[in-house]
Short mmCIF file of C-alpha atoms and ligand atoms in Angstrom, two decimals:
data_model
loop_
_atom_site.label_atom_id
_atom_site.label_comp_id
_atom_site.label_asym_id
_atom_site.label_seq_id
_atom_site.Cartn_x
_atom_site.Cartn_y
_atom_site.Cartn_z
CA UNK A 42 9.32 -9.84 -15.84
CA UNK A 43 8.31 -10.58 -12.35
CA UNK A 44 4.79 -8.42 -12.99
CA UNK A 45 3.99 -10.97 -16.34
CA UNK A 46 5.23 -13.72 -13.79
CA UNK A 47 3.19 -12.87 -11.07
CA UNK A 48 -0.28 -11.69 -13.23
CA UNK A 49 -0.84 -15.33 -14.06
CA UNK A 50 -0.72 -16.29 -10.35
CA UNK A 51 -4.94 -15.21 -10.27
CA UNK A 52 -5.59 -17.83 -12.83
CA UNK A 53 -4.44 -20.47 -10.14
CA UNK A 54 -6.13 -19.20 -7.32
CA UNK A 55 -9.46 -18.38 -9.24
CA UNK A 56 -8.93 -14.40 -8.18
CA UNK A 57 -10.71 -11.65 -10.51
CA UNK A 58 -9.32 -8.45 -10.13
CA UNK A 59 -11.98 -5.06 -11.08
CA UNK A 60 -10.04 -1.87 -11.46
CA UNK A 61 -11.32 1.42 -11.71
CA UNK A 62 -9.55 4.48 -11.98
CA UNK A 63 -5.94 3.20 -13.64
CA UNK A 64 -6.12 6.43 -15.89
CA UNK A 65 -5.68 8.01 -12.99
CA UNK A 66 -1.83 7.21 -12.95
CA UNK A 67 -1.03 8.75 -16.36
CA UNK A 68 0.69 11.68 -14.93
CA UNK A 69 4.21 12.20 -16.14
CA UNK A 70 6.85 12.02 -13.15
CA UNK A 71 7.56 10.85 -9.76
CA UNK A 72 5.16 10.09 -7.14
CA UNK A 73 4.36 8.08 -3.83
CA UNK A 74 1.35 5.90 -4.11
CA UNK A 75 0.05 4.04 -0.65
CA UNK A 76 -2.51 1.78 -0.53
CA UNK A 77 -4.26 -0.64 1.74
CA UNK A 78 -2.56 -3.97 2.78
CA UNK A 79 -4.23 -7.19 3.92
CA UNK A 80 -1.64 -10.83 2.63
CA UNK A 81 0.74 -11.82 0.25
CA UNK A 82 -1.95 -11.97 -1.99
CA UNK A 83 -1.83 -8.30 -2.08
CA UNK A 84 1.48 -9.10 -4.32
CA UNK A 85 -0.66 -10.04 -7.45
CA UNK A 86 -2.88 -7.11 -6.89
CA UNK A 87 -0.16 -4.72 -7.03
CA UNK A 88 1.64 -6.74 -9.72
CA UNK A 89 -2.23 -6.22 -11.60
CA UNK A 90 -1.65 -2.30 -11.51
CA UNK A 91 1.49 -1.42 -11.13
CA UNK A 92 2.85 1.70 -13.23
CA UNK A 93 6.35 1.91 -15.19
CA UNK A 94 9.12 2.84 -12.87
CA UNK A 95 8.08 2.19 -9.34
CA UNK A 96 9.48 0.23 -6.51
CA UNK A 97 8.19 -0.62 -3.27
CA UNK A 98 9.05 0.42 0.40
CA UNK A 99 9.71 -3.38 1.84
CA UNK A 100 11.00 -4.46 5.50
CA UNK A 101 14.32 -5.44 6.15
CA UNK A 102 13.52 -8.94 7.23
CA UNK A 103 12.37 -9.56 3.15
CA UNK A 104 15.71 -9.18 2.16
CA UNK A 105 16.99 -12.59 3.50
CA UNK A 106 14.56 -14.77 2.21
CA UNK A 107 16.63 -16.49 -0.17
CA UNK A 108 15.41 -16.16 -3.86
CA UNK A 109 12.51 -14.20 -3.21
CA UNK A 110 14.67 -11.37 -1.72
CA UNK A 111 17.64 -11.42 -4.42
CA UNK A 112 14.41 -11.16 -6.91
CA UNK A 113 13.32 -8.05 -4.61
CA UNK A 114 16.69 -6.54 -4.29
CA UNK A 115 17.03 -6.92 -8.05
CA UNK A 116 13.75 -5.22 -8.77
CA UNK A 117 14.44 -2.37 -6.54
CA UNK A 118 12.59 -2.89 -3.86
CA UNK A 119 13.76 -0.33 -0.49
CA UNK A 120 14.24 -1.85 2.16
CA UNK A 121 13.57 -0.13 5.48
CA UNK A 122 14.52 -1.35 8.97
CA UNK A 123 11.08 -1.18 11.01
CA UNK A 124 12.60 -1.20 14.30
CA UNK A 125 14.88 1.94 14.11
CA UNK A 126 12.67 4.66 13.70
CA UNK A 127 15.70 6.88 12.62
CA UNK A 128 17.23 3.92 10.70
CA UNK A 129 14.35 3.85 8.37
CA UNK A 130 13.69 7.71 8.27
CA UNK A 131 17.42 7.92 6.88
CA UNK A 132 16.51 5.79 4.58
CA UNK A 133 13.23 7.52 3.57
CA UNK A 134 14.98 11.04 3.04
CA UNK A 135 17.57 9.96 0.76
CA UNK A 136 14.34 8.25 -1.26
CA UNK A 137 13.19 11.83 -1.69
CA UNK A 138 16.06 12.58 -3.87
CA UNK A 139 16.29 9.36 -5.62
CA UNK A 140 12.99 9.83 -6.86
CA UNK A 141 13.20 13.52 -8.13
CA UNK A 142 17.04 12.48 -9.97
CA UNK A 143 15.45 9.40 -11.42
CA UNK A 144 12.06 9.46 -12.01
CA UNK A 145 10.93 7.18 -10.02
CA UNK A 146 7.13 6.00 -8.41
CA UNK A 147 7.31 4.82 -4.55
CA UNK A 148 4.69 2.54 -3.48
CA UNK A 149 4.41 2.27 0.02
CA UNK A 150 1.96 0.12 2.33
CA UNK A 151 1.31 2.94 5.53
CA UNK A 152 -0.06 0.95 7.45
CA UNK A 153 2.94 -0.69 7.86
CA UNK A 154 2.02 -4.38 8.21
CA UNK A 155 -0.21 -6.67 6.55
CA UNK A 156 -4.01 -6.47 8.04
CA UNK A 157 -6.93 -8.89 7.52
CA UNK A 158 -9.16 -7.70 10.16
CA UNK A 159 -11.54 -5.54 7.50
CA UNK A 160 -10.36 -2.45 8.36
CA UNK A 161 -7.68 -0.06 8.09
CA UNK A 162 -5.14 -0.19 11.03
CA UNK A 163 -3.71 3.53 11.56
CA UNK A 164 -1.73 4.88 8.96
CA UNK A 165 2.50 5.30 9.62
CA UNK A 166 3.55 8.71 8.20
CA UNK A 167 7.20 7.56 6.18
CA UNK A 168 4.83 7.87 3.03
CA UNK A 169 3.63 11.57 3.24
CA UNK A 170 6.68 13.12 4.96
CA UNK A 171 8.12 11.01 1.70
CA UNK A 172 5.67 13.10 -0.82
CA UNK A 173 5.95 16.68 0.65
CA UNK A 174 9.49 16.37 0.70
CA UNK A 175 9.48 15.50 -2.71
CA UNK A 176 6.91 17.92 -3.34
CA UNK A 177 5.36 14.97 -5.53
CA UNK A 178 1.81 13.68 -6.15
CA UNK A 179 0.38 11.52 -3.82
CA UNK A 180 -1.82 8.35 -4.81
CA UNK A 181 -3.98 6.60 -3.44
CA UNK A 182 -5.06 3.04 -4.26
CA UNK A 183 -7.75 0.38 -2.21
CA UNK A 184 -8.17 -3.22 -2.59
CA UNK A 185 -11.86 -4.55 -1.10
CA UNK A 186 -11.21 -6.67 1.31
CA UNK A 187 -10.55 -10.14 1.37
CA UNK A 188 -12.19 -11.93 3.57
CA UNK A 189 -14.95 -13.06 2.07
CA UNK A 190 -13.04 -15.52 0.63
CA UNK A 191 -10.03 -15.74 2.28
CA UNK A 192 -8.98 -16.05 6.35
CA UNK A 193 -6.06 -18.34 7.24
CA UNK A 194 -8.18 -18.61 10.98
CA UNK A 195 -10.78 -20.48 9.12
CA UNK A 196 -8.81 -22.19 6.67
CA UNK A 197 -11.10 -20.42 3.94
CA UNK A 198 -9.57 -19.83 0.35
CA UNK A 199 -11.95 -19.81 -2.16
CA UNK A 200 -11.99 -18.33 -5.63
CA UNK A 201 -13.57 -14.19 -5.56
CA UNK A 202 -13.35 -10.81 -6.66
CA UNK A 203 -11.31 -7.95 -5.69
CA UNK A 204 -12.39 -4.54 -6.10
CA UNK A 205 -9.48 -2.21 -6.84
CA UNK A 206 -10.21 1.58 -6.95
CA UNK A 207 -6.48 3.89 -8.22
CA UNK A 208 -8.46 7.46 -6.79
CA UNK A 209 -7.41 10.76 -7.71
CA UNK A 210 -4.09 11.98 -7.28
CA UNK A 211 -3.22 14.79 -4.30
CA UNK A 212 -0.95 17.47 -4.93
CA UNK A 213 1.39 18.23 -2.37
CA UNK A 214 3.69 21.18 -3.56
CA UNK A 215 3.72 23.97 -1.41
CA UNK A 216 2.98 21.46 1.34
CA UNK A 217 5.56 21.29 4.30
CA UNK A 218 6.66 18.88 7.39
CA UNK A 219 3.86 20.69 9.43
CA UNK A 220 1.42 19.40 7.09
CA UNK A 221 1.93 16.18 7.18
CA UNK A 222 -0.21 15.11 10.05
CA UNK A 223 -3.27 16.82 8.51
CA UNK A 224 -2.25 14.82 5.06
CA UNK A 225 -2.11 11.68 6.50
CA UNK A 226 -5.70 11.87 8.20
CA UNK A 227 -7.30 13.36 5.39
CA UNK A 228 -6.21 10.22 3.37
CA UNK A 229 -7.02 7.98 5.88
CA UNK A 230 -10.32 9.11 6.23
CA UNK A 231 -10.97 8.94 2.53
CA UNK A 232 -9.04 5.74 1.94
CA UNK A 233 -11.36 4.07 4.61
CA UNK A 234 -14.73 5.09 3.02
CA UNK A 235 -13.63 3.88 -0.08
CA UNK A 236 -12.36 0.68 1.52
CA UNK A 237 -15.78 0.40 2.97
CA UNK A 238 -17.51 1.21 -0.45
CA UNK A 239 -15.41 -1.70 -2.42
CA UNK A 240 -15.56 -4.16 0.38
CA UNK A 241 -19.91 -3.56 0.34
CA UNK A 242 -19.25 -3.41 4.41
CA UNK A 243 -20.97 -1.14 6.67
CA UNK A 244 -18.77 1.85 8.00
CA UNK A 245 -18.13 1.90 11.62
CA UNK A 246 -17.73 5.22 13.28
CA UNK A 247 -14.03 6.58 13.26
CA UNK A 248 -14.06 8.22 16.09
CA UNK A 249 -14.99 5.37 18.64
CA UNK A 250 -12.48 3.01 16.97
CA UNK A 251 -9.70 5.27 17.54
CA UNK A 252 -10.47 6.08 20.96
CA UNK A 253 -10.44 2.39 21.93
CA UNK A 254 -14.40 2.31 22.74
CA UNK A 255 -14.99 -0.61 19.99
CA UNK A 256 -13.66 -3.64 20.18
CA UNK A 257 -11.31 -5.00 16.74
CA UNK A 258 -14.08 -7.29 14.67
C1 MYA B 271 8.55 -13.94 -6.66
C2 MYA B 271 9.16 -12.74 -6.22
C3 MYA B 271 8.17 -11.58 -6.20
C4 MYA B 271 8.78 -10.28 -5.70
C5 MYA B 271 7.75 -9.26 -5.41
C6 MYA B 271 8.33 -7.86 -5.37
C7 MYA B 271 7.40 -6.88 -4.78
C8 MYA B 271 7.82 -6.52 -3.41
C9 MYA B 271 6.83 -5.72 -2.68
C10 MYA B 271 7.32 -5.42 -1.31
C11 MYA B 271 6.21 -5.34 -0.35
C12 MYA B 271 6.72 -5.15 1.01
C13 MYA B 271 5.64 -4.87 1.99
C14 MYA B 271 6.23 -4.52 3.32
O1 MYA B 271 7.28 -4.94 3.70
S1 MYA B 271 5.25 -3.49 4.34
C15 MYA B 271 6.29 -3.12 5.69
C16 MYA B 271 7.31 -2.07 5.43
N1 MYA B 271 6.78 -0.81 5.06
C17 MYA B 271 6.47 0.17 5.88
O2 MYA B 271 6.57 0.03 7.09
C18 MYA B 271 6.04 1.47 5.29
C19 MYA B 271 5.21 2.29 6.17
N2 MYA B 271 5.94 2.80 7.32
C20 MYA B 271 6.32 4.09 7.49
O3 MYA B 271 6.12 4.87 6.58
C21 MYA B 271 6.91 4.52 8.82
O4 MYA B 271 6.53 5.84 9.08
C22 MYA B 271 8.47 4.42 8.98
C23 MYA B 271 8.90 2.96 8.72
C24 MYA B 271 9.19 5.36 8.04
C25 MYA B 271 8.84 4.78 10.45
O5 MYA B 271 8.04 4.04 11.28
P1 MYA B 271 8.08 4.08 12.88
O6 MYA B 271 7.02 3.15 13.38
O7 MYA B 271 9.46 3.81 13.33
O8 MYA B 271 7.74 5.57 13.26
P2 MYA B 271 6.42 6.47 12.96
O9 MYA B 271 5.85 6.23 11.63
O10 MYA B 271 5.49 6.36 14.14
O11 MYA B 271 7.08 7.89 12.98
C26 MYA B 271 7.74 8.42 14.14
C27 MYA B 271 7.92 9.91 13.96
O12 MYA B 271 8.80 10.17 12.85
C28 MYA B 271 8.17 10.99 11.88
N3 MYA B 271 8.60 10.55 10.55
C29 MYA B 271 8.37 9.36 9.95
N4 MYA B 271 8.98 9.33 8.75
C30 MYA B 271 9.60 10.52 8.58
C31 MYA B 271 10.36 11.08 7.54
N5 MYA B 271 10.62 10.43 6.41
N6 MYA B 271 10.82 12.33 7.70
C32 MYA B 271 10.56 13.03 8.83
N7 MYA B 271 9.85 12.55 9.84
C33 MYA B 271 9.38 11.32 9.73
C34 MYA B 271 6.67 10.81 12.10
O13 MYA B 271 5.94 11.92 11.66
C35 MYA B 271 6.61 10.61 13.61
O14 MYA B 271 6.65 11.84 14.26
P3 MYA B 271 5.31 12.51 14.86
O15 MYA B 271 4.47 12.90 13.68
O16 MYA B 271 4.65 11.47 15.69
O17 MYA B 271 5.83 13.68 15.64
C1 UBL B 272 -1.53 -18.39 0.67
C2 UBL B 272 -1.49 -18.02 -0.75
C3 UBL B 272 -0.18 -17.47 -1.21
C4 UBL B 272 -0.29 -16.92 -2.59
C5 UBL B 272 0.88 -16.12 -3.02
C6 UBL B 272 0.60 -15.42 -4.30
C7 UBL B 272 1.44 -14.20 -4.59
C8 UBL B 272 2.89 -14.40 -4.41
C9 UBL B 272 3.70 -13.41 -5.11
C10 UBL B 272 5.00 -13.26 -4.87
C11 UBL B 272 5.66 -14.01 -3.81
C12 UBL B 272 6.79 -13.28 -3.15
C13 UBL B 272 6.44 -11.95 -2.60
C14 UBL B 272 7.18 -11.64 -1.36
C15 UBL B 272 6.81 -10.32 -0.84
C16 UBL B 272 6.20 -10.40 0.52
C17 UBL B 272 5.38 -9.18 0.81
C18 UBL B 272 4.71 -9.23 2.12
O1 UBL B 272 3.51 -9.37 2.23
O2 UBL B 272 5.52 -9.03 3.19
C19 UBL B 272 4.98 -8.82 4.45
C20 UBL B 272 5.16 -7.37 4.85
O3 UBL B 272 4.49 -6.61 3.93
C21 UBL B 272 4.60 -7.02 6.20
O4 UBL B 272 5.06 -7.92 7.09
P1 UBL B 272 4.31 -8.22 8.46
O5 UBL B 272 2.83 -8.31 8.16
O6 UBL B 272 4.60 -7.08 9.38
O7 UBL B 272 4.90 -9.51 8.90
#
C-alpha cells in the first residue's frame, strides 16, 4: 500500500525514474541489498524498485515522527540506534536470523546518512557483516545523482531523470567476519564507478579522496 502510495509521488514532482537490471532480483530467498543514499526523495526511488518481502534498516530518531513512523513501524521497518555502536550491532545480529526464519530482503543505506555531495561518503559495515552472517546474497543498487536538478543550498528543484542500475548479485556463502572488510571495499569501489557511470560525472581518483588530499566538491 505505501509503495502504490508513494509511486505516484514522481508524477508531482515531474521525476522519471530509468531502471536497468530489476531481473536481477528474481532470486528466490533472503538477501541484503545496499544502495546509495542522497534525500527523502530517495523514498520514491526505492518505493519504484522495491522487491516482495523486504524492509529497511531505519534510525531510531524515524520512529517518533508521528504518522510517518507508526506507518514505518507498521511496514517493518528496523530500527537501529546510530549512536550505540553495540546497541545497533545487537540489533543487526538478531536480523540475521529473522531473515533466514522468514524470508525476508534487508535493504540497508551503508553509508549511513543521506549524502548530496555527488559522491559516495565511506561505506558503514552493519550491511555485510549482516550478509555473511546470513550467508545470503548481497545486492547492490545505484541511483545517479541528483543534483542536477535538485540542491536545497540553491533552492533548485526541477523536474529530471534518475538513473537506477539493480547490478548483479554477490554471493557470500563460505564468506566469514574476516571477510568483511575486503567485501565492503570491493563494493564500494564498484558501487562508485557505477555511480559515476549513471550520474555522466567524471571519476575522481579514490585514493586521494580517502587520504584527505582532495577537498569535498
Ligand atoms: C509515508 C510514509 C512512508 C514510509 C516509508 C517507509 C520506508 C522507510 C525507509 C527507511 C529509510 C531509513 C534510512 C535511514 O534511516 S539511514 C540511517 C540508518 N541506517 C544505517 O545507519 C545503516 C548503515 N549503518 C551500519 O550498517 C553501521 O555499521 C551500524 C549502524 C550497524 C554501526 O555503525 P557504527 O557507526 O556505530 O559503527 P561502524 O559501522 O563503524 O562499526 C564499528 C565496528 O563494528 C563492526 N560491526 C558493525 N556491524 C557489525 C555486525 N553486525 N556484526 C559484527 N560486527 C559489526 C564493524 O566492522 C566495525 O569494526 P571494524 O571493522 O572497524 O573492526
Ligand atoms: C523536498 C521534497 C520532499 C519529497 C518527498 C517525497 C517522498 C516522500 C516519501 C515518504 C515520506 C516519508 C518517508 C520518511 C522516511 C525518511 C527517510 C530518510 O531519508 O531518513 C533520513 C535518514 O535516512 C538519514 O538521516 P540523516 O541524513 O542522518 O539525518
Amino acid at each position: 500500500i505505501i509503495a502504490n502510495i508513494v509511486k505516484t509521488f514522481k508524477y508531482i514532482y515531474g521525476l522519471r525514474f530509468e531502471v536497468q537490471g530489476l531481473e536481477n532480483f528474481e532470486v528466490e530467498g533472503p538477501c541484503v541489498i545496499v544502495s546509495n543514499h542522497q534525500s527523502i526523495l530517495d523514498m520514491m526511488g526505492l518505493m519504484e524498485i522495491l522487491p516482495d518481502d523486504c524492509v529497511q534498516i531505519g534510525k531510531k530518531e524515524l520512529l517518533y515522527t508521528g504518522p510517518v513512523g507508526l506507518i514505518m513501524y507498521l511496514g517493518g521497518v528496523i530500527f537501529i540506534n546510530r549512536k550505540s555502536t553495540s546497541n545497533a550491532k545487537t540489533v543487526m545480529s538478531g536480523v540475521a536470523q529473522t531473515m533466514l526464519d522468514e524470508n525476508v530482503k534487508v535493504w540497508v543505506y551503508p553509508e549511513g546518512t543521506r549524502n548530496g555531495n555527488g559522491d559516495l561518503l565511506p561505506f558503514k559495515k552493519g550491511a555485510f557483516h549482516l550478509a555473511v552472517q546470513a550467508q545470503a546474497n548481497l545486492f547492490t543498487v545505484l541511483y545517479s545523482s541528483f543534483t542536477s536538478f535538485y540542491n536545497p543550498a540553491k533552492k533548485l528543484f526541477i523536474s529530471g531523470k534518475i538513473r537506477v542500475e539493480v547490478l548483479q548479485p554477490i554471493e557470500t556463502k563460505g564468506l566469514t567476519a574476516e571477510d568483511v572488510a575486503d567485501l565492503t571495499e570491493r563494493c564500494y569501489c564498484t558501487m562508485r564507478e557505477t555511480f559515476f557511470r549513471l550520474s555522466g560525472t567524471a571519476r575522481e581518483p579514490l585514493a586521494s579522496r580517502h587520504n584527505g588530499l582532495l577537498p569535498d566538491p
